[in-house]
Coordinates of C-alpha atoms in Angstrom, one line a residue:
Chain A
X4 CA 63.3 117.0 111.4
X5 CA 62.3 119.3 108.5
X6 CA 66.1 119.8 107.8
X7 CA 66.6 116.1 107.7
X8 CA 63.7 115.8 105.4
X9 CA 65.1 118.5 103.1
X10 CA 68.5 116.8 102.9
X11 CA 67.0 113.4 102.3
X12 CA 64.8 115.0 99.6
X13 CA 67.9 116.4 97.9
X14 CA 69.4 112.9 97.8
X15 CA 66.2 111.6 96.2
X16 CA 66.2 114.4 93.7
X17 CA 69.9 113.8 92.9
X18 CA 69.0 110.1 92.2
X19 CA 66.1 111.1 89.9
X20 CA 68.4 113.6 88.1
X21 CA 71.0 110.7 87.5
X22 CA 68.2 108.5 86.1
X23 CA 67.1 111.3 83.8
X24 CA 70.4 112.7 82.5
X25 CA 72.3 109.4 82.7
X26 CA 69.7 106.9 81.5
X27 CA 67.0 109.1 79.9
X28 CA 64.3 107.8 82.2
X29 CA 61.9 108.8 85.0
X30 CA 62.9 107.4 88.4
X31 CA 59.4 106.0 89.0
X32 CA 59.5 103.3 91.7
X33 CA 56.2 101.7 90.8
X34 CA 57.0 101.3 87.1
X35 CA 60.6 100.2 87.8
X36 CA 59.4 97.6 90.4
X37 CA 56.8 96.3 87.9
X38 CA 59.5 96.0 85.3
X39 CA 62.0 94.4 87.6
X40 CA 59.6 91.7 88.8
X41 CA 58.4 91.0 85.2
X42 CA 54.9 92.2 85.9
X43 CA 55.4 94.9 83.2
X44 CA 56.6 93.7 79.8
X45 CA 57.6 97.1 78.5
X46 CA 59.5 100.0 80.0
X47 CA 63.1 100.2 81.1
X48 CA 65.6 97.4 80.2
X49 CA 65.0 94.7 82.9
X50 CA 68.6 94.7 84.2
X51 CA 68.5 98.4 84.8
X52 CA 65.2 98.2 86.6
X53 CA 66.5 95.3 88.8
X54 CA 69.6 97.3 89.7
X55 CA 67.6 100.4 90.7
X56 CA 65.1 98.4 92.8
X57 CA 67.9 96.5 94.6
X58 CA 69.6 99.8 95.4
X59 CA 66.6 101.0 97.4
X60 CA 66.9 98.6 100.4
X61 CA 70.7 98.7 100.2
X62 CA 70.7 102.4 100.4
X63 CA 68.3 102.4 103.3
X64 CA 70.4 99.7 105.0
X65 CA 73.5 101.8 104.6
X66 CA 71.8 104.8 106.3
X67 CA 70.5 102.5 109.1
X68 CA 74.0 101.1 109.8
X69 CA 75.8 104.5 109.7
X70 CA 73.2 106.4 111.8
X71 CA 72.7 103.5 114.3
X72 CA 69.2 102.6 113.1
X73 CA 66.2 104.0 111.3
X74 CA 62.9 104.3 113.1
X75 CA 59.9 102.7 111.5
X76 CA 56.4 102.2 113.0
X77 CA 54.2 100.1 110.8
X78 CA 50.4 99.4 111.2
X79 CA 50.2 96.4 113.5
X80 CA 47.5 94.7 111.5
X81 CA 48.7 92.4 108.7
X82 CA 45.3 92.8 107.0
X83 CA 45.6 96.6 107.0
X84 CA 49.1 96.3 105.4
X85 CA 47.7 93.9 102.8
X86 CA 44.7 96.0 101.9
X87 CA 47.0 99.1 101.6
X88 CA 49.5 97.2 99.5
X89 CA 46.8 95.9 97.1
X90 CA 45.4 99.4 96.6
X91 CA 48.9 100.9 96.1
X92 CA 49.9 98.2 93.6
X93 CA 46.7 98.3 91.5
X94 CA 46.3 102.1 91.8
X95 CA 49.9 103.0 90.8
X96 CA 49.7 100.8 87.7
X97 CA 46.3 102.1 86.7
X98 CA 47.4 105.7 87.3
X99 CA 50.9 105.1 85.7
X100 CA 52.9 106.3 88.6
X101 CA 53.4 107.1 92.3
X102 CA 55.0 109.7 94.6
X103 CA 58.3 109.4 92.8
X104 CA 57.3 109.4 89.1
X105 CA 54.3 111.7 89.2
X106 CA 55.2 113.6 92.4
X107 CA 58.9 114.3 92.2
X108 CA 59.8 113.8 88.5
X109 CA 56.5 114.9 86.8
X110 CA 55.7 117.9 89.0
X111 CA 59.3 119.3 88.6
X112 CA 58.7 119.0 84.8
X113 CA 55.5 120.9 85.2
X114 CA 53.7 117.9 83.6
X115 CA 49.9 118.6 83.6
X116 CA 49.3 114.9 83.9
X117 CA 51.6 114.4 86.9
X118 CA 50.4 117.6 88.7
X119 CA 46.8 116.3 88.4
X120 CA 47.8 112.8 89.5
X121 CA 49.7 114.1 92.5
X122 CA 46.8 116.5 93.6
X123 CA 44.4 113.6 93.3
X124 CA 46.4 111.0 95.2
X125 CA 47.3 113.5 97.9
X126 CA 43.7 114.5 98.2
X127 CA 42.6 110.9 98.4
X128 CA 45.3 110.2 101.1
X129 CA 44.1 113.2 103.2
X130 CA 40.5 112.1 102.8
X131 CA 41.3 108.5 103.7
X132 CA 43.2 109.3 106.8
X133 CA 40.5 111.8 107.8
X134 CA 37.9 109.1 107.4
X135 CA 40.0 106.7 109.4
X136 CA 40.2 109.3 112.2
X137 CA 36.5 109.8 112.0
X138 CA 35.9 106.1 112.2
X139 CA 38.1 105.8 115.3
X140 CA 40.8 103.7 113.6
X141 CA 43.6 106.2 114.4
Chain B
X24 CA 76.6 96.8 82.5
X25 CA 77.4 100.5 82.7
X26 CA 73.7 101.3 82.6
X27 CA 73.0 98.8 85.5
X28 CA 75.8 100.4 87.5
X29 CA 74.3 103.9 87.0
X30 CA 70.9 102.6 88.0
X31 CA 72.3 100.9 91.1
X32 CA 73.9 104.1 92.2
X33 CA 70.6 106.0 91.6
X34 CA 68.7 103.3 93.6
X35 CA 71.2 103.5 96.5
X36 CA 70.9 107.3 96.7
X37 CA 67.1 107.1 96.5
X38 CA 66.9 104.5 99.3
X39 CA 69.4 106.4 101.4
X40 CA 67.4 109.6 100.9
X41 CA 64.2 107.9 101.9
X42 CA 65.7 106.4 105.0
X43 CA 67.5 109.6 106.0
X44 CA 64.4 111.8 105.5
X45 CA 62.3 109.8 107.8
X46 CA 60.0 108.7 104.9
X47 CA 60.8 105.1 105.6
X48 CA 58.6 105.4 108.6
X49 CA 54.9 104.8 107.8
X50 CA 53.8 106.6 110.9
X51 CA 55.5 109.8 109.8
X52 CA 54.0 109.6 106.3
X53 CA 50.5 108.9 107.7
X54 CA 51.0 111.9 110.1
X55 CA 51.6 114.1 107.0
X56 CA 48.3 112.9 105.6
X57 CA 46.5 113.3 109.0
X58 CA 45.4 117.0 108.7
X59 CA 43.1 116.6 111.8
X60 CA 45.6 114.9 114.0
X61 CA 49.2 115.7 115.0
X62 CA 50.3 117.0 111.6
X63 CA 53.9 116.3 110.5
X64 CA 55.1 118.5 107.6
X65 CA 58.3 116.5 106.9
X66 CA 57.0 114.9 103.7
X67 CA 56.5 118.4 102.1
X68 CA 60.1 119.2 102.8
X69 CA 61.2 115.9 101.3
X70 CA 59.3 116.5 98.1
X71 CA 60.4 120.1 98.0
X72 CA 64.0 119.1 98.5
X73 CA 63.8 116.4 95.8
X74 CA 62.3 118.8 93.3
X75 CA 65.3 121.2 93.5
X76 CA 67.9 119.0 91.7
X77 CA 65.2 117.5 89.5
X78 CA 63.9 120.9 88.2
X79 CA 67.5 121.8 87.3
X80 CA 67.9 118.4 85.7
X81 CA 64.9 119.1 83.4
X82 CA 66.5 122.3 82.3
X83 CA 69.7 120.5 81.4
X84 CA 67.7 117.7 79.7
X85 CA 66.3 120.2 77.2
X86 CA 69.8 121.0 76.0
X87 CA 71.0 117.4 75.7
X88 CA 70.8 115.5 72.5
X89 CA 71.0 112.2 74.3
X90 CA 71.6 110.9 77.9
X91 CA 75.1 110.4 79.2
X92 CA 75.0 106.6 79.5
X93 CA 72.6 105.4 76.8
X94 CA 71.3 106.2 73.3
X95 CA 68.1 108.1 73.8
X96 CA 65.6 109.6 76.1
X97 CA 62.5 107.5 76.8
X98 CA 60.1 109.8 78.6
X99 CA 56.3 109.6 79.1
X100 CA 53.9 112.2 77.7
X101 CA 52.7 115.1 80.0
X102 CA 49.3 116.1 78.9
X103 CA 46.9 113.1 78.9
X104 CA 44.3 113.3 81.6
X105 CA 42.1 110.2 81.4
X106 CA 39.8 108.2 83.7
X107 CA 42.6 105.6 84.4
X108 CA 44.9 108.4 85.7
X109 CA 42.1 109.7 88.0
X110 CA 40.9 106.3 89.2
X111 CA 44.4 105.0 89.7
X112 CA 45.4 108.1 91.7
X113 CA 42.3 107.8 93.9
X114 CA 43.0 104.1 94.7
X115 CA 46.7 104.7 95.3
X116 CA 46.0 107.6 97.6
X117 CA 43.6 105.5 99.6
X118 CA 46.2 102.7 100.1
X119 CA 48.9 105.3 100.9
X120 CA 46.7 106.7 103.7
X121 CA 45.7 103.3 105.0
X122 CA 49.2 102.0 105.2
X123 CA 51.4 105.1 105.3
X124 CA 53.5 103.5 102.5
X125 CA 54.1 104.2 98.8
X126 CA 56.2 101.9 96.6
X127 CA 59.6 103.6 97.2
X128 CA 59.7 103.5 101.0
X129 CA 58.0 100.0 101.1
X130 CA 60.8 98.5 99.0
X131 CA 63.5 100.3 100.9
X132 CA 62.0 99.1 104.2
X133 CA 62.5 95.5 103.2
X134 CA 66.0 96.0 104.6
X135 CA 64.8 97.8 107.8
X136 CA 61.6 96.0 108.8
X137 CA 61.4 92.9 106.5
X138 CA 58.3 91.3 108.1
X139 CA 55.9 94.2 107.9
X140 CA 57.4 95.7 104.6
X141 CA 57.3 92.2 103.2
X142 CA 53.5 91.8 103.7
X143 CA 52.9 95.2 102.1
X144 CA 55.2 94.6 99.1
X145 CA 53.8 91.1 98.5
X146 CA 50.3 92.6 98.4
X147 CA 51.5 95.5 96.2
X148 CA 52.9 93.1 93.7
X149 CA 49.7 91.1 93.8
X150 CA 47.8 94.4 93.1
X151 CA 50.1 95.2 90.2
X152 CA 49.6 91.6 88.8
X153 CA 45.8 92.0 89.3
X154 CA 46.0 95.2 87.2
X155 CA 47.9 93.4 84.5
X156 CA 45.4 90.5 84.4
X157 CA 42.3 92.7 84.4
X158 CA 43.4 95.2 81.7
X159 CA 44.5 92.8 79.0

């Protein structure tokens, strides 16, 4: 599994490198999604953002077809998914990025801002899951 | 047109990488964040793997006058640490832990598990919209 993770990671890094060297931009999914949906007024050209965001499910679908299915196990509670989604949406806009923009692109650039953001959202994620375990939700 | 084609290729590679790496599975991501449970290190390998080509790309970028497919670089600053960054990262991390999903895998999963991913993505867009309304 770690080897599969490493290879998948290389594909993600290649994608981010294409965005940087080809289009001069950060492959930040939260920002590009906000731009593609019109929630953000500034940022990447809209057509570019839409094309990138459409590519995400299409690329995942291609892997699913080729490998005979991708396993996913979601939280069963719709409320849990909705609360998580709200926090992720609001938080990534407020913090100007997510795992892709701050985590992959910013950290590899040794950006002080992105290293701080990644350390904080990882710490927050660890603490949240630990609290869920303590509360008996896991 | 050329720019959209390049962006589509990048999106396809990104979505494929997420699905192949196992990061499309919220349970795997949550297991990485679960230090006191059955810890799954995969996410660290994915991020490490992604940073290899990207670190090289930053070295190339320093020597380029302009990108290959457009006029100029449009990159964010790297030094500003403000309250918004900290508060945003705290909230994002909490949601990431609760759902096991961040924006990339959530959008990619629309093709794999549309019902569950759809609820998350709809709520995520609502959260983004709420941010826009409240910070005007």
